[in-house]
Short mmCIF file of C-alpha atoms and ligand atoms in Angstrom, two decimals:
data_model
loop_
_atom_site.label_atom_id
_atom_site.label_comp_id
_atom_site.label_asym_id
_atom_site.label_seq_id
_atom_site.Cartn_x
_atom_site.Cartn_y
_atom_site.Cartn_z
CA MET L 29 -21.18 -38.50 -152.71
CA SER L 30 -24.29 -39.02 -154.81
CA VAL L 31 -23.82 -38.73 -158.55
CA GLU L 32 -26.16 -39.14 -161.43
CA HIS L 33 -25.69 -42.51 -163.06
CA PRO L 34 -24.56 -43.85 -165.45
CA ILE L 35 -21.04 -42.57 -165.07
CA ILE L 36 -17.69 -43.86 -166.32
CA VAL L 37 -14.49 -43.00 -164.46
CA ALA L 38 -11.22 -43.95 -166.17
CA ILE L 39 -8.09 -44.37 -164.06
CA ASP L 40 -4.84 -45.20 -165.84
CA GLY L 41 -1.21 -45.37 -164.82
CA PRO L 42 1.93 -47.52 -164.73
CA ALA L 43 2.48 -50.68 -162.69
CA ALA L 44 2.06 -50.39 -158.92
CA SER L 45 1.20 -46.68 -158.99
CA GLY L 46 -1.58 -47.33 -156.49
CA LYS L 47 -4.38 -47.03 -159.03
CA SER L 48 -6.23 -50.19 -157.92
CA THR L 49 -6.50 -49.08 -154.31
CA VAL L 50 -7.64 -45.62 -155.35
CA ALA L 51 -10.07 -46.89 -158.01
CA LYS L 52 -11.66 -49.30 -155.53
CA ARG L 53 -12.25 -46.53 -153.00
CA VAL L 54 -13.56 -44.08 -155.58
CA ALA L 55 -15.98 -46.74 -156.87
CA ALA L 56 -17.29 -47.40 -153.36
CA GLU L 57 -17.81 -43.68 -152.72
CA LEU L 58 -19.64 -43.12 -155.98
CA GLY L 59 -21.67 -46.36 -155.85
CA CYS L 60 -20.06 -47.68 -159.06
CA VAL L 61 -18.65 -51.10 -159.90
CA PHE L 62 -14.85 -51.28 -159.66
CA VAL L 63 -13.30 -53.02 -162.67
CA ASN L 64 -9.61 -53.82 -162.95
CA SER L 65 -9.06 -54.25 -166.67
CA GLY L 66 -5.57 -55.59 -165.97
CA GLY L 67 -7.30 -58.53 -164.30
CA MET L 68 -8.78 -59.49 -167.67
CA TYR L 69 -5.37 -59.49 -169.35
CA ARG L 70 -4.02 -61.44 -166.40
CA ALA L 71 -6.89 -63.95 -166.55
CA PHE L 72 -6.32 -64.65 -170.24
CA THR L 73 -2.55 -64.93 -169.67
CA TRP L 74 -3.22 -67.52 -166.97
CA TRP L 75 -5.46 -69.41 -169.40
CA VAL L 76 -2.78 -69.35 -172.11
CA LEU L 77 -0.25 -70.84 -169.67
CA GLN L 78 -2.82 -73.31 -168.41
CA ASN L 79 -3.22 -74.55 -172.00
CA ASP L 80 0.55 -75.01 -172.33
CA ILE L 81 0.78 -72.37 -175.00
CA GLU L 82 3.96 -70.37 -175.31
CA PRO L 83 2.95 -66.64 -174.95
CA SER L 84 5.31 -65.72 -177.79
CA ASP L 85 3.41 -68.12 -180.12
CA THR L 86 0.96 -65.44 -181.24
CA VAL L 87 -0.84 -67.69 -183.74
CA SER L 88 -1.71 -70.26 -181.06
CA VAL L 89 -2.63 -67.53 -178.57
CA ILE L 90 -5.09 -66.00 -181.06
CA GLU L 91 -6.47 -69.42 -181.90
CA LEU L 92 -7.10 -70.06 -178.19
CA LEU L 93 -8.70 -66.62 -177.85
CA GLY L 94 -11.18 -67.55 -180.57
CA ARG L 95 -12.45 -70.55 -178.63
CA THR L 96 -12.35 -68.98 -175.16
CA GLU L 97 -15.41 -67.71 -173.35
CA PHE L 98 -15.12 -64.80 -170.92
CA LEU L 99 -17.82 -64.12 -168.37
CA CYS L 100 -17.51 -60.72 -166.78
CA GLY L 101 -19.73 -60.23 -163.76
CA GLU L 102 -19.92 -58.37 -160.52
CA GLU L 103 -19.88 -59.26 -156.83
CA ASP L 104 -20.17 -56.75 -153.99
CA GLY L 105 -19.34 -53.88 -156.30
CA VAL L 106 -16.25 -55.51 -157.75
CA GLY L 107 -15.90 -56.90 -161.26
CA THR L 108 -15.32 -60.65 -161.53
CA ILE L 109 -13.95 -62.67 -164.41
CA THR L 110 -14.45 -66.26 -165.43
CA VAL L 111 -12.27 -67.57 -168.24
CA GLY L 112 -12.71 -70.96 -169.87
CA GLY L 113 -15.09 -71.86 -167.02
CA THR L 114 -12.69 -70.96 -164.18
CA ARG L 115 -13.54 -68.07 -161.89
CA MET L 116 -10.29 -66.20 -161.36
CA THR L 117 -8.86 -65.52 -157.92
CA ARG L 118 -6.18 -63.01 -157.05
CA LYS L 119 -3.73 -65.83 -156.38
CA GLU L 120 -3.84 -67.06 -159.98
CA MET L 121 -3.86 -63.62 -161.50
CA ALA L 122 -0.89 -62.31 -159.52
CA SER L 123 1.32 -65.37 -159.90
CA THR L 124 4.97 -64.87 -160.85
CA GLN L 125 4.40 -66.60 -164.21
CA VAL L 126 1.48 -64.33 -165.06
CA ASN L 127 3.41 -61.22 -163.96
CA GLY L 128 6.20 -62.25 -166.30
CA GLN L 129 4.05 -62.87 -169.38
CA VAL L 130 1.03 -60.58 -169.16
CA SER L 131 2.56 -57.63 -171.00
CA MET L 132 3.50 -59.86 -173.93
CA ILE L 133 -0.06 -61.18 -174.17
CA ALA L 134 -1.51 -57.67 -173.74
CA SER L 135 0.52 -56.39 -176.68
CA ILE L 136 -1.40 -58.61 -179.15
CA PRO L 137 -3.97 -56.40 -180.95
CA GLU L 138 -6.55 -59.24 -181.27
CA VAL L 139 -6.43 -59.84 -177.52
CA ARG L 140 -6.91 -56.14 -176.82
CA GLU L 141 -9.81 -55.85 -179.25
CA ARG L 142 -11.64 -58.71 -177.58
CA LEU L 143 -11.06 -57.52 -174.03
CA VAL L 144 -11.84 -53.88 -174.82
CA GLY L 145 -15.20 -55.20 -176.09
CA GLU L 146 -15.78 -56.90 -172.72
CA GLN L 147 -14.80 -53.68 -170.91
CA ARG L 148 -17.29 -51.62 -172.91
CA LEU L 149 -19.99 -54.22 -172.19
CA TYR L 150 -19.53 -53.63 -168.47
CA ALA L 151 -20.12 -49.93 -168.86
CA SER L 152 -23.20 -50.51 -171.01
CA ARG L 153 -24.79 -52.31 -168.05
CA THR L 154 -23.68 -50.25 -165.06
CA SER L 155 -21.67 -47.27 -163.81
CA VAL L 156 -18.00 -48.15 -163.52
CA VAL L 157 -14.70 -46.98 -162.19
CA MET L 158 -12.28 -48.82 -164.46
CA GLU L 159 -8.53 -48.85 -164.12
CA GLY L 160 -5.84 -49.89 -166.56
CA ARG L 161 -3.45 -48.51 -169.15
CA ASP L 162 -5.67 -47.31 -172.00
CA ILE L 163 -9.06 -46.77 -170.36
CA GLY L 164 -9.11 -43.00 -170.90
CA SER L 165 -7.20 -43.02 -174.17
CA VAL L 166 -8.86 -45.92 -176.01
CA VAL L 167 -11.66 -47.70 -174.16
CA PHE L 168 -13.74 -44.68 -173.08
CA PRO L 169 -12.24 -41.63 -174.78
CA GLU L 170 -15.57 -39.80 -174.50
CA THR L 171 -15.78 -39.80 -170.70
CA PRO L 172 -14.86 -36.47 -169.10
CA PHE L 173 -13.66 -38.26 -165.95
CA LYS L 174 -10.12 -39.35 -166.74
CA PHE L 175 -7.24 -39.70 -164.30
CA TYR L 176 -3.64 -40.76 -164.62
CA ILE L 177 -2.04 -41.88 -161.38
CA ASP L 178 1.71 -41.91 -161.36
CA ALA L 179 4.51 -42.47 -158.83
CA SER L 180 8.27 -42.58 -159.09
CA PRO L 181 9.82 -45.91 -160.16
CA GLU L 182 11.44 -46.28 -156.72
CA VAL L 183 8.16 -45.79 -154.88
CA ARG L 184 6.38 -48.23 -157.20
CA GLU L 185 9.05 -50.91 -156.80
CA ALA L 186 8.86 -50.48 -153.03
CA ARG L 187 5.07 -50.75 -153.00
CA ARG L 188 5.12 -54.01 -154.93
CA ARG L 189 7.88 -55.44 -152.71
CA ALA L 190 5.86 -54.50 -149.63
CA GLU L 191 2.99 -56.61 -151.01
CA GLY L 192 5.40 -59.54 -151.12
CA ILE L 193 4.86 -60.01 -154.84
CA ASP L 194 7.60 -60.97 -157.28
CA ASP L 195 6.96 -58.59 -160.14
CA ALA L 196 9.43 -57.09 -162.63
CA ILE L 197 7.45 -53.87 -163.00
CA ALA L 198 10.18 -51.95 -164.86
CA GLU L 199 10.13 -54.62 -167.56
CA ARG L 200 6.32 -54.51 -167.80
CA ASP L 201 6.34 -50.71 -167.98
CA LYS L 202 8.81 -50.82 -170.83
CA ILE L 203 6.67 -53.23 -172.87
CA ASP L 204 3.41 -51.43 -171.97
CA SER L 205 4.76 -48.01 -172.98
CA SER L 206 6.51 -49.06 -176.18
CA ARG L 207 3.98 -51.47 -177.71
CA LYS L 208 2.22 -50.49 -180.93
CA ALA L 209 -1.33 -51.38 -179.85
CA SER L 210 -2.72 -48.90 -177.31
CA PRO L 211 0.46 -48.11 -175.39
CA LEU L 212 0.33 -46.56 -171.95
CA VAL L 213 -0.15 -42.84 -172.62
CA ILE L 214 -1.60 -39.95 -170.67
CA ALA L 215 -4.94 -39.05 -172.26
CA GLU L 216 -4.93 -35.40 -173.30
CA ASP L 217 -7.67 -34.36 -170.92
CA ALA L 218 -6.66 -36.57 -167.97
CA LEU L 219 -5.88 -35.14 -164.56
CA VAL L 220 -2.41 -36.37 -163.62
CA ILE L 221 -1.82 -37.12 -159.95
CA ASP L 222 1.67 -38.02 -158.74
CA SER L 223 1.08 -40.21 -155.72
CA SER L 224 4.75 -40.62 -154.73
CA ASP L 225 4.31 -38.44 -151.66
CA LEU L 226 0.57 -38.71 -151.18
CA GLY L 227 -1.47 -41.06 -149.03
CA VAL L 228 -4.42 -42.98 -150.48
CA ASP L 229 -6.94 -40.65 -148.77
CA GLU L 230 -5.40 -37.62 -150.42
CA VAL L 231 -5.40 -39.18 -153.89
CA VAL L 232 -9.02 -40.35 -153.49
CA ALA L 233 -10.02 -36.86 -152.31
CA ARG L 234 -8.44 -35.28 -155.39
CA VAL L 235 -10.19 -37.66 -157.74
CA ILE L 236 -13.57 -37.19 -156.08
CA GLY L 237 -13.03 -33.41 -155.90
CA SER L 238 -12.29 -33.24 -159.60
CA ILE L 239 -15.34 -35.34 -160.50
CA ARG L 240 -17.55 -33.11 -158.36
CA GLU L 241 -16.19 -29.99 -160.06
CA ARG L 242 -17.02 -31.36 -163.47
CA LEU L 243 -20.47 -32.74 -162.75
O1 CDP C 18 -0.24 -54.85 -161.31
P1 CDP C 18 -0.54 -53.62 -162.05
O2 CDP C 18 -1.59 -52.73 -161.48
O3 CDP C 18 0.67 -52.91 -162.41
O4 CDP C 18 -1.04 -54.10 -163.47
P2 CDP C 18 -2.47 -54.57 -163.93
O5 CDP C 18 -3.39 -53.40 -163.98
O6 CDP C 18 -2.88 -55.77 -163.20
O7 CDP C 18 -2.12 -54.97 -165.47
C1 CDP C 18 -1.29 -56.04 -165.78
C2 CDP C 18 -0.82 -55.89 -167.20
O8 CDP C 18 -1.94 -55.95 -168.09
C3 CDP C 18 -0.13 -54.58 -167.54
O9 CDP C 18 1.25 -54.60 -167.26
C4 CDP C 18 -0.40 -54.47 -169.05
O10 CDP C 18 0.52 -55.23 -169.79
C5 CDP C 18 -1.77 -55.11 -169.19
N1 CDP C 18 -2.87 -54.13 -169.27
C6 CDP C 18 -3.11 -53.52 -170.47
O11 CDP C 18 -2.39 -53.74 -171.43
N2 CDP C 18 -4.19 -52.68 -170.62
C7 CDP C 18 -4.98 -52.42 -169.58
N3 CDP C 18 -6.03 -51.61 -169.76
C8 CDP C 18 -4.73 -53.01 -168.33
C9 CDP C 18 -3.65 -53.86 -168.20
#
């Protein structure tokens, strides 16, 4: 589908709701860059652990943040992130340690402020489909293209298990939804899609259909 650029599509939702898969496909169809904002929180969490800093030691985490350089780029239509000189791979970002600590790190307002700045920079350079927790509600509240992809807790647990990843998603959801700084909420004007009983093609078709209607 050809769309007039620049365009920003925001896709939010809880852990393992299928939003990454959908966002990637939507980005490819629209000719936008796919950006997983969770990857940025994961990358910084990895860096905190790499520096032997206890994630609950907020003062040290913020001090590290102040002397850390992020480089957010793009390769084959997918956002890339380099933190402290290391280009992140999926293996590092989805490690059990990172899964266990990322929500704690992402609840620190200073961390969010910095990474939201990086997320907005992306969109100032190119059209994006960005997925996360607060993309429609906080990062790009002015975009008309907002989606919230949900699925039942059972379906989400099963999807993560099927990927062979050790991930306490219920725990992450609890922290992400109850934190003070930009909690996971459904933006007022977001289209909510429950993907529990839908295949990826169907969810992608609904997202694209809704964008087309509003163009
Ligand atoms: O693996 P999953 O898709 O569930 O999560 P993710 O998108 O990789 O995000 C990992 C974690 O980063 C989330 O559990 C949140 O704690 C945090 N996050 C956030 O706070 N805000 C975002 N926009 C994206 C992720």
